[in-house]
Coordinates of C-alpha atoms in Angstrom, one line a residue:
Chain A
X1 CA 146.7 38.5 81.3
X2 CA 146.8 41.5 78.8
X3 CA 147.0 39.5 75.8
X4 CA 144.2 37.4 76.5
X5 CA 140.8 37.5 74.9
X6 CA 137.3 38.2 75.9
X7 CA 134.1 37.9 73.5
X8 CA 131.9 40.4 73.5
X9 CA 128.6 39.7 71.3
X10 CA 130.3 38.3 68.5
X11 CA 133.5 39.6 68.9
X12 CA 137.2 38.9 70.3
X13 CA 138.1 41.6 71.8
X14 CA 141.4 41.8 74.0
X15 CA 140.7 42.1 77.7
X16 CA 142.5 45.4 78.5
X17 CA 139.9 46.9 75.9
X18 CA 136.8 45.0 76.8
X19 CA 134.1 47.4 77.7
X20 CA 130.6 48.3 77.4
X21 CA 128.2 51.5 77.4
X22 CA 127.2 52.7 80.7
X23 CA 123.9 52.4 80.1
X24 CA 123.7 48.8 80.3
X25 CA 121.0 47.6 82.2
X26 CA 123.4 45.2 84.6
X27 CA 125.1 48.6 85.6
X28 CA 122.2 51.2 85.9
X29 CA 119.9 48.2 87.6
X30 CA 122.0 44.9 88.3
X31 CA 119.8 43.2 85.6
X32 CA 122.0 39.9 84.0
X33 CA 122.4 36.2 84.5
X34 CA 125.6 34.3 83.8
X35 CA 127.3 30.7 84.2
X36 CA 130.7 29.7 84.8
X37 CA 132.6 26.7 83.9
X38 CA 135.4 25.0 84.5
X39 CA 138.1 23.8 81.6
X40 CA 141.1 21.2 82.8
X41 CA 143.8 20.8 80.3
X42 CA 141.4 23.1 78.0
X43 CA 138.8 20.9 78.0
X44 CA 135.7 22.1 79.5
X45 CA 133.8 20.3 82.1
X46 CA 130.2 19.4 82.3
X47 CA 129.8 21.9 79.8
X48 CA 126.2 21.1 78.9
X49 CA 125.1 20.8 82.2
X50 CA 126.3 24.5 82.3
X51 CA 124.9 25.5 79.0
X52 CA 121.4 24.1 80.0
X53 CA 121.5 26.0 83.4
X54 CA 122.9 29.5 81.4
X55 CA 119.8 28.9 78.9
X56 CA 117.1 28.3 81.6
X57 CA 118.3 31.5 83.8
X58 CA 118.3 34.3 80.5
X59 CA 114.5 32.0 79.6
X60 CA 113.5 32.9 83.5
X61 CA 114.6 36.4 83.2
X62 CA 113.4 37.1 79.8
X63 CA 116.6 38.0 78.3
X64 CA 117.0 36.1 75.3
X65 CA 119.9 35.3 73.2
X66 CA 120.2 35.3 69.3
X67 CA 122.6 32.9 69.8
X68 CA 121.8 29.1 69.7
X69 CA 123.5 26.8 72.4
X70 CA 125.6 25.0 69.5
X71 CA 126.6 28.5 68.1
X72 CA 127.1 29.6 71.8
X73 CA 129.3 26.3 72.2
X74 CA 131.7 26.9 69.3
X75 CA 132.0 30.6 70.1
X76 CA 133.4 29.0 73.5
X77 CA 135.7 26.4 72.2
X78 CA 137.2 29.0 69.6
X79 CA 138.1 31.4 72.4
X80 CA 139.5 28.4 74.7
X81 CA 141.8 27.7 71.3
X82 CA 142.9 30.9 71.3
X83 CA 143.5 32.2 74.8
X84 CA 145.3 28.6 74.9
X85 CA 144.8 28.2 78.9
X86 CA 144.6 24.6 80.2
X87 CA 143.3 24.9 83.5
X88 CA 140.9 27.6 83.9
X89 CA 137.5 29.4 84.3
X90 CA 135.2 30.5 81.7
X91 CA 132.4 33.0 82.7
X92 CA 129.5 33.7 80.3
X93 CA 127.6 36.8 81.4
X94 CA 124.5 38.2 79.9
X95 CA 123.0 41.3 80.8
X96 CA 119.3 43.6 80.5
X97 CA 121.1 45.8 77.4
X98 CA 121.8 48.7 76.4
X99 CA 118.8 50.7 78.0
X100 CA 117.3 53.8 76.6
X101 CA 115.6 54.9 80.1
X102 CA 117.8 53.2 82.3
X103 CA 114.9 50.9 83.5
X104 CA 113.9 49.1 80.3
X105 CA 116.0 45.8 79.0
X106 CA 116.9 45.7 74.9
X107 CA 119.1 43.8 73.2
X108 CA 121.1 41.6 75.8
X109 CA 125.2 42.1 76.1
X110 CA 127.2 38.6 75.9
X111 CA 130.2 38.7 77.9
X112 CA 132.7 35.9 78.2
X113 CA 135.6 35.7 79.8
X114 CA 137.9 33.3 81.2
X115 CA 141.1 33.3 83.7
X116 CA 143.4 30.9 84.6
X117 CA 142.7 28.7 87.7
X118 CA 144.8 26.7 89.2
X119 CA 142.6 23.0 90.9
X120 CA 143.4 21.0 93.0
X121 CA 142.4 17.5 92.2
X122 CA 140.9 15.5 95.5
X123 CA 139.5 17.1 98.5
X124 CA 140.2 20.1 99.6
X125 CA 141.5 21.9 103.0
X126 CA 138.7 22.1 105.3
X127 CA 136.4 25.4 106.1
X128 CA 135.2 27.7 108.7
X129 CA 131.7 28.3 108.2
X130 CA 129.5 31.7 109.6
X131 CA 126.1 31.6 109.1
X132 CA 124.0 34.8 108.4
X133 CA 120.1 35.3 107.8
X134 CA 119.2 36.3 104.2
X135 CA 117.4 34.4 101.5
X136 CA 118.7 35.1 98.1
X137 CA 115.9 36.6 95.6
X138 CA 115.0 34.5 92.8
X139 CA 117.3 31.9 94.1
X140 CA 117.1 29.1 91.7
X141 CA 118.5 31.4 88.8
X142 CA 122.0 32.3 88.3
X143 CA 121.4 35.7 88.7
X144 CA 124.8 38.7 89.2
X145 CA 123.4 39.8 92.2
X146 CA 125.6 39.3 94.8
X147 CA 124.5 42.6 96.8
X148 CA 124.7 40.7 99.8
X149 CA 127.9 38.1 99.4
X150 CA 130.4 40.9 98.7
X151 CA 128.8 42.9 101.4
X152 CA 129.5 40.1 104.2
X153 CA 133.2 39.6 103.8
X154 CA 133.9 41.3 106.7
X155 CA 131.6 40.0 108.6
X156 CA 133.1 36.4 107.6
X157 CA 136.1 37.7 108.5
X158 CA 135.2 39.0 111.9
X159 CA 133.8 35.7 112.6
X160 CA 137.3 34.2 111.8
X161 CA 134.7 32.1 109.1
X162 CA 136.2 31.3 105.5
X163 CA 132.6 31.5 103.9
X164 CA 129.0 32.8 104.8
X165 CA 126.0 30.2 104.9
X166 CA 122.6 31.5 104.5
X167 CA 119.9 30.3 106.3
X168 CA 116.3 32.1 106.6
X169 CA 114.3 31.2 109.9
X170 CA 117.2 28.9 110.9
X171 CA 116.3 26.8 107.6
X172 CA 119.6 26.6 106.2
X173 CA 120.1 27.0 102.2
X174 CA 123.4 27.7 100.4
X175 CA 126.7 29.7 100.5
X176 CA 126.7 32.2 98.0
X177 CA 128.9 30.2 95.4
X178 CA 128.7 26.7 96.6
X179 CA 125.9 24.4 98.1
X180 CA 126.1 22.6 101.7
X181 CA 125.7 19.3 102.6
X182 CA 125.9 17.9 106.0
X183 CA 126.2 13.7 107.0
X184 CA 123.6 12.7 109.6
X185 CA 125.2 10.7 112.5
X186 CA 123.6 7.7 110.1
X187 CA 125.3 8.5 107.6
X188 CA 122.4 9.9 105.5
X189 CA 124.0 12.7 102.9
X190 CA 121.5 15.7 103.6
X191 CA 121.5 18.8 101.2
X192 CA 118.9 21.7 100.8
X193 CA 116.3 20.6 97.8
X194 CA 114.5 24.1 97.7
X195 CA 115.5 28.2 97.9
X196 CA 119.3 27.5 96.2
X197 CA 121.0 27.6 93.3
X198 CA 121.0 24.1 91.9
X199 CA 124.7 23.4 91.5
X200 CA 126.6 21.3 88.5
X201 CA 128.8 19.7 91.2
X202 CA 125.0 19.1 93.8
X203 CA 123.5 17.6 91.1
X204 CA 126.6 15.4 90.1
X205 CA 127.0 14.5 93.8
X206 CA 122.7 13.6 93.8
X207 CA 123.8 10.5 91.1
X208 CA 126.1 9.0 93.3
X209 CA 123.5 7.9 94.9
X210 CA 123.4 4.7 92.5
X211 CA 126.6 3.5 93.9
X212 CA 125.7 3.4 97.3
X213 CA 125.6 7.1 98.9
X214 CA 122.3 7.6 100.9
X215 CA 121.4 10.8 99.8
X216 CA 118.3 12.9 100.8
X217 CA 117.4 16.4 99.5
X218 CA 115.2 18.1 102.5
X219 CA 115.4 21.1 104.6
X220 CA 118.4 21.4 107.0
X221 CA 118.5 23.6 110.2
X222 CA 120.9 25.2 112.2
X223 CA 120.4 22.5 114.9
X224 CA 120.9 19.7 112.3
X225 CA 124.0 21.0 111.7
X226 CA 125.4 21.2 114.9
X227 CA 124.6 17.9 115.8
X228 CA 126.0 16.2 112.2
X229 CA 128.6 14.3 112.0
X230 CA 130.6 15.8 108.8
X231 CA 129.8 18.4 106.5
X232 CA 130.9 19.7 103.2
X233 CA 130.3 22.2 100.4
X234 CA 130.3 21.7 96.6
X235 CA 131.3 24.5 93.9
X236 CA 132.7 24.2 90.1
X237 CA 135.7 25.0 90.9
X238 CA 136.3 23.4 94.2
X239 CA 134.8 20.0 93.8
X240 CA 134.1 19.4 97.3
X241 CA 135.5 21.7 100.4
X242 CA 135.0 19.5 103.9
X243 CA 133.4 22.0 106.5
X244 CA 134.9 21.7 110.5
X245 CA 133.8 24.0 111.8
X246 CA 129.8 26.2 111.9
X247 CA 129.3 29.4 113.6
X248 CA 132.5 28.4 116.3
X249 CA 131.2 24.7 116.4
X250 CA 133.2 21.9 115.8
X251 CA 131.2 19.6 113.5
X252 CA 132.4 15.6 113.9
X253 CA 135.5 15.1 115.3
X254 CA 136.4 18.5 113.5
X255 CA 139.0 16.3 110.7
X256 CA 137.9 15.0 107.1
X257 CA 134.7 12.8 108.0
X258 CA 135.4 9.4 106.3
X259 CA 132.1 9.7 104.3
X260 CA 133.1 13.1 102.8
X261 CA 136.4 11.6 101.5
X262 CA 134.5 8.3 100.1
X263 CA 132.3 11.0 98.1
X264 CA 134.9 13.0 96.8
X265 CA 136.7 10.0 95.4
X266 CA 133.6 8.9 93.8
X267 CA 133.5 12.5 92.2
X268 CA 137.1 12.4 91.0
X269 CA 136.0 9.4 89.6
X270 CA 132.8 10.7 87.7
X271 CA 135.1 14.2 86.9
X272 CA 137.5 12.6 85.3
X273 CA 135.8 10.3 83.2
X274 CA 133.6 13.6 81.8
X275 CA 137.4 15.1 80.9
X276 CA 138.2 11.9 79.1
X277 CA 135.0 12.2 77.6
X278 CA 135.9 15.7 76.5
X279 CA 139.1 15.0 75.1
X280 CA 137.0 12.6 73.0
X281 CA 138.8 9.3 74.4
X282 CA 136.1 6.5 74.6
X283 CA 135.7 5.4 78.4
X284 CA 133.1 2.9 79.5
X285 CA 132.7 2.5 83.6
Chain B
X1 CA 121.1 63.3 73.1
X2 CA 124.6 62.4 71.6
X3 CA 125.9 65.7 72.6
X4 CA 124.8 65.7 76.2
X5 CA 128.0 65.0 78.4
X6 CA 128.5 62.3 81.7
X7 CA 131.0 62.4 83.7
X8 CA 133.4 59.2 84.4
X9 CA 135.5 59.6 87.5
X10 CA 136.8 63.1 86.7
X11 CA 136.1 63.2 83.3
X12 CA 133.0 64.6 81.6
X13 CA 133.0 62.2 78.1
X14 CA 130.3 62.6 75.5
X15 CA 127.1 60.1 76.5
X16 CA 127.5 57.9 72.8
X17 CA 131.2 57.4 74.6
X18 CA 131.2 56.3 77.9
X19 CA 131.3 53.0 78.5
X20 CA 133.1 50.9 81.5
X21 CA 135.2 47.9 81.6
X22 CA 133.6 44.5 82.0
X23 CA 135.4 43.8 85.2
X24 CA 133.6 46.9 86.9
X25 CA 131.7 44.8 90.1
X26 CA 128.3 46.2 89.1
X27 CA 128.7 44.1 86.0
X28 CA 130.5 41.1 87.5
X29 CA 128.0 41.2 90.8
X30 CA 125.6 43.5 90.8
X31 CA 127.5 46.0 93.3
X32 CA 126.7 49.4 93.3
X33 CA 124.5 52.3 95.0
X34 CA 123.1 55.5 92.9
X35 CA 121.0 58.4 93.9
X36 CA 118.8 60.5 91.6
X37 CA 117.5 64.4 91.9
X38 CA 115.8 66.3 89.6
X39 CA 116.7 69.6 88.7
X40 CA 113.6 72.6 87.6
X41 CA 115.2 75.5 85.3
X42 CA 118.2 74.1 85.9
X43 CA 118.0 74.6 89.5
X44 CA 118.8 70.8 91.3
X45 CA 115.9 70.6 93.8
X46 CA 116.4 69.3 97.7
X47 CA 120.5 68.4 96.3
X48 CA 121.5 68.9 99.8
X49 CA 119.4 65.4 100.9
X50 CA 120.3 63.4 97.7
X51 CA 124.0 64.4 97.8
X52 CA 123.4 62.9 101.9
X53 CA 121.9 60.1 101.0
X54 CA 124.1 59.2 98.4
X55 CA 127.7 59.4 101.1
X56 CA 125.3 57.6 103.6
X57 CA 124.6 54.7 100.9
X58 CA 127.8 54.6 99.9
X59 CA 129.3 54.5 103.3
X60 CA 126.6 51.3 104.1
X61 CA 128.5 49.3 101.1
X62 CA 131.7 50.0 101.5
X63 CA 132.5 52.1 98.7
X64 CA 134.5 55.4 99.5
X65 CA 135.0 57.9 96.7
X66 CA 137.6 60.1 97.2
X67 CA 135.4 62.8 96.0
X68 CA 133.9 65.5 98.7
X69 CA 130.1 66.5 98.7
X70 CA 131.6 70.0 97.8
X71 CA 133.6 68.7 95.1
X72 CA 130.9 66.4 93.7
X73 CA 128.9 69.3 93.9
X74 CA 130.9 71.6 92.2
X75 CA 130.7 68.6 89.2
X76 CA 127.2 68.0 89.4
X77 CA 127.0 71.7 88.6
X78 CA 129.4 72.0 85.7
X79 CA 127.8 69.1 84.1
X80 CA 124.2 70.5 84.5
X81 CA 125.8 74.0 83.1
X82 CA 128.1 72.0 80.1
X83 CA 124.7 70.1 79.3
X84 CA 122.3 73.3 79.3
X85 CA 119.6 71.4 79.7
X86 CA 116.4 72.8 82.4
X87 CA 114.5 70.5 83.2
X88 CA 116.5 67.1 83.9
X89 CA 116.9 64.1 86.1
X90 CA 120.6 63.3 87.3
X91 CA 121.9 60.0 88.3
X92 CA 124.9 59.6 90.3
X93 CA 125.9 55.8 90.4
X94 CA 128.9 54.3 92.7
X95 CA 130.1 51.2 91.3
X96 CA 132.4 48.3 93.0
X97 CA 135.3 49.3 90.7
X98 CA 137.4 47.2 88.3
X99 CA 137.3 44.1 90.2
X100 CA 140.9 42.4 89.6
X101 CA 139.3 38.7 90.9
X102 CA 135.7 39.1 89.7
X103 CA 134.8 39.4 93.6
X104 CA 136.7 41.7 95.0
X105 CA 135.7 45.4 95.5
X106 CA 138.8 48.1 94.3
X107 CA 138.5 52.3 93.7
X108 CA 134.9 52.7 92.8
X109 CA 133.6 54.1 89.8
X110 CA 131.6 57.6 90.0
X111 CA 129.3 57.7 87.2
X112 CA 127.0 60.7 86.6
X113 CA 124.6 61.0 83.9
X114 CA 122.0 63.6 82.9
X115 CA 118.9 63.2 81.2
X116 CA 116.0 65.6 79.3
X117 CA 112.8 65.0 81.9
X118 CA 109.5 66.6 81.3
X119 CA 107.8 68.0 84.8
X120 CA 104.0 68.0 85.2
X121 CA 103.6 70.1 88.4
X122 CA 100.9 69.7 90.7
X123 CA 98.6 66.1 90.9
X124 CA 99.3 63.4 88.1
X125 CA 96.9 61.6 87.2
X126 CA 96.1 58.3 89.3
X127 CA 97.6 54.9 89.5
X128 CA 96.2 51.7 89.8
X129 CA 98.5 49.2 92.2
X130 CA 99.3 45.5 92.4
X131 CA 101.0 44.2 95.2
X132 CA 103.4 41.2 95.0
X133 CA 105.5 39.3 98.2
X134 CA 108.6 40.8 98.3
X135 CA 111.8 42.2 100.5
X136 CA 114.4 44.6 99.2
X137 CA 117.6 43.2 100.5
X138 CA 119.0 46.2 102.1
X139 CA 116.3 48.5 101.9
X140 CA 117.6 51.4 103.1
X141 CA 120.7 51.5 100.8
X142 CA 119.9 53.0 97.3
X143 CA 121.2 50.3 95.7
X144 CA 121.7 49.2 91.9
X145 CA 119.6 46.1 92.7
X146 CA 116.1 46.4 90.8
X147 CA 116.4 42.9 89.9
X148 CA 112.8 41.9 90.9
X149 CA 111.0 45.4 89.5
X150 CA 112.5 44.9 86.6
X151 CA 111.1 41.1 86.2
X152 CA 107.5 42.1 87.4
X153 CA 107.0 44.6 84.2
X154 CA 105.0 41.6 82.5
X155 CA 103.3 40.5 86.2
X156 CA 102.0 44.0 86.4
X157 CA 100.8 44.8 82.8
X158 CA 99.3 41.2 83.0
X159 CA 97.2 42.6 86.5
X160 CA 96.1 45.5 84.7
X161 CA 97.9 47.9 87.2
X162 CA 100.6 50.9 86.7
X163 CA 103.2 49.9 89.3
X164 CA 103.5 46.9 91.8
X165 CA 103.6 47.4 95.5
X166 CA 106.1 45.2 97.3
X167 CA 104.5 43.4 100.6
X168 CA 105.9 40.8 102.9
X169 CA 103.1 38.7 104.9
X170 CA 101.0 41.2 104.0
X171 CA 102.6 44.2 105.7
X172 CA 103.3 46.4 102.8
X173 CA 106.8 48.4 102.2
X174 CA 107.2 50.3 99.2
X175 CA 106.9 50.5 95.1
X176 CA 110.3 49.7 93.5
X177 CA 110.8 53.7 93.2
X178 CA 108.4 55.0 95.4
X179 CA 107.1 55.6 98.4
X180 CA 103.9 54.4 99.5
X181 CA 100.9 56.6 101.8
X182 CA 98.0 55.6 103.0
X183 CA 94.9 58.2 104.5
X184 CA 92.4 56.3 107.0
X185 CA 88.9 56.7 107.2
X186 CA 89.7 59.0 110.0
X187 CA 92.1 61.0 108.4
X188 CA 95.6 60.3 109.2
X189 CA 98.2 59.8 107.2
X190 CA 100.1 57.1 107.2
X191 CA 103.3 55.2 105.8
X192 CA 105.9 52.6 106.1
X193 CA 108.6 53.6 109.2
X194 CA 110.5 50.4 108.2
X195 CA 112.2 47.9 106.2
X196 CA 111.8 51.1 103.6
X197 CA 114.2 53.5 101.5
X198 CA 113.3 56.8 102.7
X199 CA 112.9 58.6 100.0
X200 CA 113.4 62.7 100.0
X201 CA 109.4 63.9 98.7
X202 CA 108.1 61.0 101.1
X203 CA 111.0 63.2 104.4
X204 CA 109.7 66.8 103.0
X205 CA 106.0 65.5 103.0
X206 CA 106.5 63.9 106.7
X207 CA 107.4 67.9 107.4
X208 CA 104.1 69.0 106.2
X209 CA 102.6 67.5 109.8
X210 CA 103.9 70.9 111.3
X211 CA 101.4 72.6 108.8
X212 CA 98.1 70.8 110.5
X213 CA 98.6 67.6 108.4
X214 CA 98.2 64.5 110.7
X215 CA 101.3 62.4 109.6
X216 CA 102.2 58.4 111.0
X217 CA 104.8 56.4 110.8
X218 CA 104.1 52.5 111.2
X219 CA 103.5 49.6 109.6
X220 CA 100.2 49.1 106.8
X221 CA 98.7 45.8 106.4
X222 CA 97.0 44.8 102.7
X223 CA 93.5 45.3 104.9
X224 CA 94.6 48.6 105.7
X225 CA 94.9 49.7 102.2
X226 CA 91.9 47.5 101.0
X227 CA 89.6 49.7 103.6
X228 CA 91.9 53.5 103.0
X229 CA 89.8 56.2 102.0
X230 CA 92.8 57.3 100.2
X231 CA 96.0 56.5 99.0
X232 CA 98.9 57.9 96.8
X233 CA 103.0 57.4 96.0
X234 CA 105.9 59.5 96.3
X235 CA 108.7 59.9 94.0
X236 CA 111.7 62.5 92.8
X237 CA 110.4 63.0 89.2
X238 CA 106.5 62.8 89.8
X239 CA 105.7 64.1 93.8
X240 CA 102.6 62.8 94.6
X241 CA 100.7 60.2 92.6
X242 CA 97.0 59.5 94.0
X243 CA 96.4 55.4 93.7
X244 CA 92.4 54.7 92.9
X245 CA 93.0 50.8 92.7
X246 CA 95.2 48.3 94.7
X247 CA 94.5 44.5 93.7
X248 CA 91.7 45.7 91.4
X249 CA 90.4 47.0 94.8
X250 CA 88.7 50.6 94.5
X251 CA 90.6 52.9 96.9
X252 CA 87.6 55.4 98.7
X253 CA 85.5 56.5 96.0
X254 CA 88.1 56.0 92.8
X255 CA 88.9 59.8 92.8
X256 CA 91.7 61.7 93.9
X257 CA 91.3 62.4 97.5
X258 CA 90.8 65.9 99.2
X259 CA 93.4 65.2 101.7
X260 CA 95.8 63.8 98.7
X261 CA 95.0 67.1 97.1
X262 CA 95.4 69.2 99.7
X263 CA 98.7 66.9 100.7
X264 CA 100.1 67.8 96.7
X265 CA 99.4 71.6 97.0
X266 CA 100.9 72.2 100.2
X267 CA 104.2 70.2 98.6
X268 CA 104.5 72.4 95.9
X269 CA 104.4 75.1 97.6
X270 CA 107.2 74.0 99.6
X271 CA 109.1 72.6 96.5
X272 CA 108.7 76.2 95.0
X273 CA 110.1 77.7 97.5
X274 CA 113.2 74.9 97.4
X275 CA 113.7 75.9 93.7
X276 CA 113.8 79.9 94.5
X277 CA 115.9 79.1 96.9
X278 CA 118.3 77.4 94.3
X279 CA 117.9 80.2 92.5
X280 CA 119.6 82.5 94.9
X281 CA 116.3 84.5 95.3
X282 CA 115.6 85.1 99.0
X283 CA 112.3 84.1 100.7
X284 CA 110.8 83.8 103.4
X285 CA 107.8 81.7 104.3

């Protein structure tokens, strides 16, 4: 891992050395945005979809980049060349600055890193879900606060839970690095339209609805969930992750639900093409 | 200011130096807890509560230094003595620690930094307030998290105001660094018991009720400000700060109050005697 690379501003710099001034606004305040992507066989994935989102969180938060998104983009495939990692994730971080009162933002820092992943292609083994009141601040940017995520892991793990859901007012909204989705017992695809993080993966999952997927962004509640009959959660680098089990509650018949597996095909589908795409093969559907 | 000295862990490294690496969890996730004290002449005022404070936030989070209050003590001191400088504000910031997974806390990172600060004592001259619908996550853990204060700098040049007010529906909290008071029409003093950080003026001027001052904990409405006679904010570096305007509101008759006055005299006497104390001179009230 030592002799990968990491770019900071415009340079390569090797990992081991990659640091920054203390007075950085993301460590005196928690100011900064990032994105994270996913590459498979060093080709990334829905990479503009990800650039797009990283662009409209620094706009939101007023941190601004001198960096264009094409300049950003060939900053990105010229590290992927040279850290030479197929499968793997690449994080692009940018924070408030270097600040001269500690409260202030300057210049933003650019920070991108990326480590090796390993994916598993097709659906996932099946989760444990806890859910926990708290409504994410600014929740539709991709903010680095994650205060309250990294605070909760033992409370997941008390719970015997493999992840935290959030829900505010028994309104449910997201997990804090993946969205939720539950199947109505007629077979409408439910999912949170408002208070998340609009995921690559959600929004992927919200075109499938043009091959036959009934899908419906509206507000889910606790009850809703204990009565559906499957549930899942979508993340970059998990595709989709089918969900047994909510606050000790068996959801379904507490296996894979047959809709969740039909959508995760579909995805593979859709995933792979974009990977063909990026390896600049010519695919038609 | 390049030859002032931090410290890192247990090394004091010259401010232009210090810098941390990018994996640190405040960076990756926004996961860290700091206090702040001033110190007068040299002399740290009211160390004893910030040095509390400081364990009790860290212990909230997680994060366990291996460093003593005695022993961060005896550091705080040699920095402040190495840096020479007499009238300062010091920061002491927990971090998550190099995080080997990007979510994971490890061995936290003790930061301390020192800065020149210029004291005005007595009454500063009055704010003007705008409030805005908003929660600290975890407000009584000092946290890293100014995420939100940060953002509203434009909201509250744009409203014409000095500092914004944080309110959820319309029962009122606190400033992003300060504490908020309240007098009534009938002369009691009042301010947030809850959903708060308690900060050390706003516990030193709760004391002052022992010296005739009529002194309430509870919760304050937006009506209850609009129709104060007074009100003023609490903070480390400026004591009391009389508010004439909240919401373009006039507070009373748009004048520092008597009881805000009287309120700021009694404090310094007290914060006098807390700085001869650190001195070593006896007194005695």
């Amino acid at each position: 891992l030592n002799s990968l690379f990491v770019v900071i501003n415009d340079e390569f710099v090797p990992a081991d050395k990659a640091r920054i001034a203390i007075s950085d606004l993301a460590i005196q305040r928690g100011y900064g945005i990032f994105d994270f992507f996913k590459t498979v066989n060093g080709n990334p994935v829905f990479l503009d979809q990800h650039i797009e989102r990283f662009y409209r969180s620094a706009g939101h938060m007023r941190l601004s980049t001198d960096k264009s998104p094409a300049a950003l983009k060939e900053m990105l495939f010229e590290l992927i060349a040279k850290n030479g990692i197929g499968d793997s994730g690449v994080r692009i971080t940018l924070t408030g600055g270097y600040s001269v009162d500690g409260y202030s933002t300057s210049a933003p820092n650019l920070l991108i890193t990326q480590q090796p992943l390993v994916f598993t292609p097709g659906i996932q083994a099946p989760l444990r879900l806890v859910t926990y009141a708290h409504q994410r601040q600014m929740p539709e940017v991709k903010t680095i606060d994650y205060l309250m995520a990294i605070w909760l892991k033992p409370f997941i793990e008390e719970n015997k839970a493999d992840e935290v859901l959030y829900h505010q007012r028994g309104i449910v909204s997201e997990c804090p690095r993946a969205n939720f989705f539950i199947i109505t017992r007629d077979n409408v695809i439910v999912t949170a339209g408002r208070n998340i993080l609009k995921g690559v993966i959600r929004s992927n999952i919200l075109k499938l609805s043009s091959e036959g997927f009934n899908i419906e962004e509206r507000d889910i509640t606790l009850d809703d969930i204990y009565k559906a009959q499957e549930a899942f959660i979508t993340s970059t680098t998990k595709n989709i992750l089918p969900v047994i089990q909510v606050d000790g509650k068996t959801i379904g018949d507490g296996t894979i639900g047959k809709t969740t597996q039909l959508l995760s095909d579909a995805l593979l589908v859709l995933l792979n093409r974009e990977v063909a795409k990026a390896q600049g093969f010519a695919t038609t559907s």
